[in-house]
Coordinates of C-alpha atoms and ligand atoms in Angstrom, one line a residue:
M1 CA 96.2 114.5 106.0
N2 CA 98.4 111.6 107.0
F3 CA 97.9 108.1 108.3
E4 CA 98.5 107.2 111.9
K5 CA 100.5 104.1 112.4
L6 CA 99.1 101.6 114.9
T7 CA 101.6 98.7 114.2
D8 CA 104.0 97.9 111.3
R9 CA 101.1 96.5 109.3
I10 CA 98.1 98.5 110.5
Y11 CA 97.4 102.2 109.8
Y12 CA 94.4 104.5 110.0
L13 CA 93.4 107.8 108.5
P14 CA 91.9 109.9 111.3
A15 CA 88.3 111.0 111.4
T16 CA 87.2 114.6 110.7
Q17 CA 84.2 116.2 112.2
E18 CA 83.1 118.8 109.6
T19 CA 81.3 116.3 107.3
D20 CA 81.3 113.4 109.7
R21 CA 84.2 111.4 108.1
P22 CA 85.0 108.3 110.1
I23 CA 88.4 106.8 110.6
L24 CA 89.5 104.5 107.7
G25 CA 91.8 101.6 108.4
F26 CA 94.5 100.0 106.3
I27 CA 95.9 96.5 106.9
K28 CA 98.8 95.4 104.9
G29 CA 99.6 91.7 104.3
T30 CA 102.4 90.2 102.2
K31 CA 99.9 89.5 99.4
Y32 CA 96.9 91.8 99.7
S33 CA 95.8 94.8 101.7
L34 CA 92.4 95.7 103.1
M35 CA 90.7 99.1 103.8
V36 CA 88.3 99.3 106.8
D37 CA 85.2 101.3 105.7
A38 CA 84.8 103.0 102.3
G39 CA 84.5 106.6 103.6
N40 CA 81.7 109.0 102.9
S41 CA 82.4 110.1 99.4
P42 CA 84.8 109.8 96.4
A43 CA 86.6 112.8 97.8
H44 CA 87.2 111.0 101.0
V45 CA 88.5 107.9 99.1
D46 CA 90.8 110.2 97.2
L47 CA 92.2 111.7 100.4
Y48 CA 92.8 108.1 101.6
N49 CA 94.5 107.1 98.4
Q50 CA 96.7 110.2 98.4
A51 CA 97.8 109.6 102.0
L52 CA 98.5 105.9 101.1
K53 CA 100.7 107.0 98.2
K54 CA 102.8 109.1 100.6
L55 CA 103.5 105.9 102.5
G56 CA 104.5 104.1 99.3
F57 CA 101.5 101.7 99.4
S58 CA 99.1 100.8 96.6
V59 CA 95.4 101.0 96.9
P60 CA 93.7 98.2 98.9
D61 CA 92.6 94.9 97.3
Y62 CA 89.6 94.6 99.7
V63 CA 87.3 96.9 101.6
A64 CA 85.5 95.7 104.7
I65 CA 82.4 97.6 105.7
T66 CA 81.5 98.0 109.4
H67 CA 77.8 99.1 108.9
W68 CA 75.4 100.7 106.4
H69 CA 75.6 104.3 107.5
W70 CA 76.4 106.8 104.7
D71 CA 79.6 108.0 106.2
H72 CA 81.0 104.4 106.0
T73 CA 79.6 103.4 102.6
F74 CA 79.2 106.2 100.1
G75 CA 82.8 106.0 99.1
M76 CA 82.2 102.4 97.8
C77 CA 81.6 103.7 94.2
A78 CA 85.2 105.1 94.2
V79 CA 87.3 102.2 95.6
D80 CA 89.2 99.8 93.4
G81 CA 89.1 96.9 95.8
K82 CA 86.4 94.2 96.3
V83 CA 83.9 95.4 98.9
I84 CA 82.9 92.9 101.6
A85 CA 79.7 93.6 103.7
H86 CA 77.3 91.8 105.9
Q87 CA 74.1 90.6 104.3
L88 CA 72.0 93.1 106.3
T89 CA 74.3 96.0 105.3
N90 CA 73.9 95.0 101.7
K91 CA 70.1 94.8 102.0
Q92 CA 70.0 98.4 103.3
L93 CA 72.5 99.6 100.6
G94 CA 70.2 98.0 98.0
I95 CA 67.3 100.0 99.3
M96 CA 69.3 103.2 99.4
S97 CA 70.7 102.7 95.9
S98 CA 67.2 103.4 94.5
W99 CA 66.8 106.6 96.5
Q100 CA 67.0 110.0 94.6
W101 CA 69.6 112.5 95.8
T102 CA 68.0 115.8 95.1
K103 CA 67.2 118.5 97.6
E104 CA 63.5 117.7 97.3
A105 CA 63.9 114.0 97.8
M106 CA 66.2 114.5 100.8
D107 CA 63.7 117.0 102.3
K108 CA 61.0 114.4 101.9
R109 CA 63.1 111.7 103.7
L110 CA 63.6 114.1 106.6
E111 CA 59.9 114.5 106.9
T112 CA 59.2 110.8 106.8
G113 CA 62.0 110.1 109.3
E114 CA 64.0 107.9 106.8
E115 CA 66.8 110.3 107.2
I116 CA 67.9 112.3 110.3
A117 CA 68.9 116.0 110.4
F118 CA 72.5 115.4 111.5
C119 CA 73.3 113.1 108.5
D120 CA 71.2 115.2 106.1
N121 CA 73.3 118.3 107.0
C122 CA 76.6 116.5 106.7
I123 CA 75.7 114.9 103.3
R124 CA 74.8 118.4 101.9
L125 CA 78.1 119.7 103.2
E126 CA 80.1 116.8 101.8
Y127 CA 78.4 116.9 98.5
P128 CA 77.9 120.5 97.2
D129 CA 76.9 118.6 94.0
L130 CA 74.3 116.0 95.2
S131 CA 74.3 114.3 91.8
L132 CA 77.7 112.8 92.7
I133 CA 76.1 110.5 95.3
K134 CA 76.1 106.9 94.1
V135 CA 75.1 104.2 96.5
Q136 CA 76.0 100.7 95.5
T137 CA 76.0 97.2 96.9
A138 CA 79.0 95.1 98.0
D139 CA 80.8 92.5 95.9
I140 CA 81.0 89.9 98.6
T141 CA 78.5 89.3 101.5
F142 CA 78.5 87.1 104.6
Q143 CA 76.2 86.2 107.4
K144 CA 78.1 85.3 110.6
S145 CA 81.8 85.9 109.8
I146 CA 84.4 85.8 107.0
T147 CA 88.2 85.6 107.3
I148 CA 90.4 87.3 104.7
D149 CA 94.0 86.0 104.4
L150 CA 96.1 89.0 103.3
G151 CA 99.3 87.0 103.5
E152 CA 100.8 86.4 107.0
I153 CA 98.0 88.5 108.5
H154 CA 94.3 87.8 108.6
C155 CA 91.2 90.0 108.9
E156 CA 88.2 88.4 110.6
L157 CA 85.0 90.2 109.9
I158 CA 82.5 89.3 112.6
H159 CA 78.9 90.2 112.7
I160 CA 78.3 91.7 116.2
G161 CA 75.1 93.8 115.8
G162 CA 74.6 95.8 119.0
P163 CA 73.1 99.2 119.9
H164 CA 74.2 101.3 116.9
T165 CA 72.9 99.1 114.1
N166 CA 71.8 95.5 113.6
D167 CA 74.3 95.0 110.9
S168 CA 77.4 96.1 112.9
V169 CA 80.6 94.2 112.0
A170 CA 83.9 94.1 113.9
V171 CA 87.2 93.7 112.0
Y172 CA 89.7 91.7 114.1
I173 CA 93.3 91.2 113.2
P174 CA 94.5 88.4 115.5
E175 CA 98.2 88.6 114.6
E176 CA 98.3 92.2 115.9
K177 CA 95.5 92.0 118.4
V178 CA 93.8 95.0 116.8
L179 CA 90.0 95.4 116.6
F180 CA 88.1 97.9 114.5
I181 CA 84.4 98.2 115.6
G182 CA 83.1 101.1 113.5
D183 CA 80.4 102.9 115.5
A184 CA 79.2 99.6 117.1
E185 CA 79.2 100.9 120.7
A186 CA 77.4 104.1 119.9
P187 CA 73.6 104.6 120.3
D188 CA 71.2 104.2 117.4
H189 CA 70.4 107.6 115.8
Y190 CA 67.9 106.2 113.3
Y191 CA 65.2 103.8 114.0
N192 CA 65.6 102.7 117.6
G193 CA 66.3 99.3 116.0
M194 CA 66.3 98.8 112.3
K195 CA 63.0 97.9 110.6
W196 CA 64.6 95.0 108.8
Ligands
ZN1 ZN1 77.2 104.8 112.2

């Protein structure tokens, strides 16, 4: 799989439906680079890094997370860059980092409604070996917004919330007038509004 080029300094790896892999962004500054979302697994991160290599770029220095959902965060354990997430995102990741990832534990979360069938199916497809799932928290958190200077290009991470999740973050690159919004405009499939 190859990156699509949006501008000279912004690329993205397209989404794939089979295991609900979202698009992953790449923003290249003169000093640093930033990945938008961490992907749904180490395998997804590997695919991203391979595609990046083909373009002659090195792995990103920073990773910006748009919201807590598994498909955007479970690759965090496999990235080299510093991960930046909203405080609410990190809170939820902290909760999920204590969850067990066995068939039994996942069945139970389906029963209690902590997990939904669509994600449960996709997780099992993405991870034939469930023991490879490692949920971890971010390195850097923020509340309203944070701006990362990548060198002649900036990424503004702005907390926008909205209908999908309370923690939704937009990543805006003013120099290129490009905006990544994750799933922010989609409906909430989980709790009809998070509990936290
Ligand atoms: Zn989502």
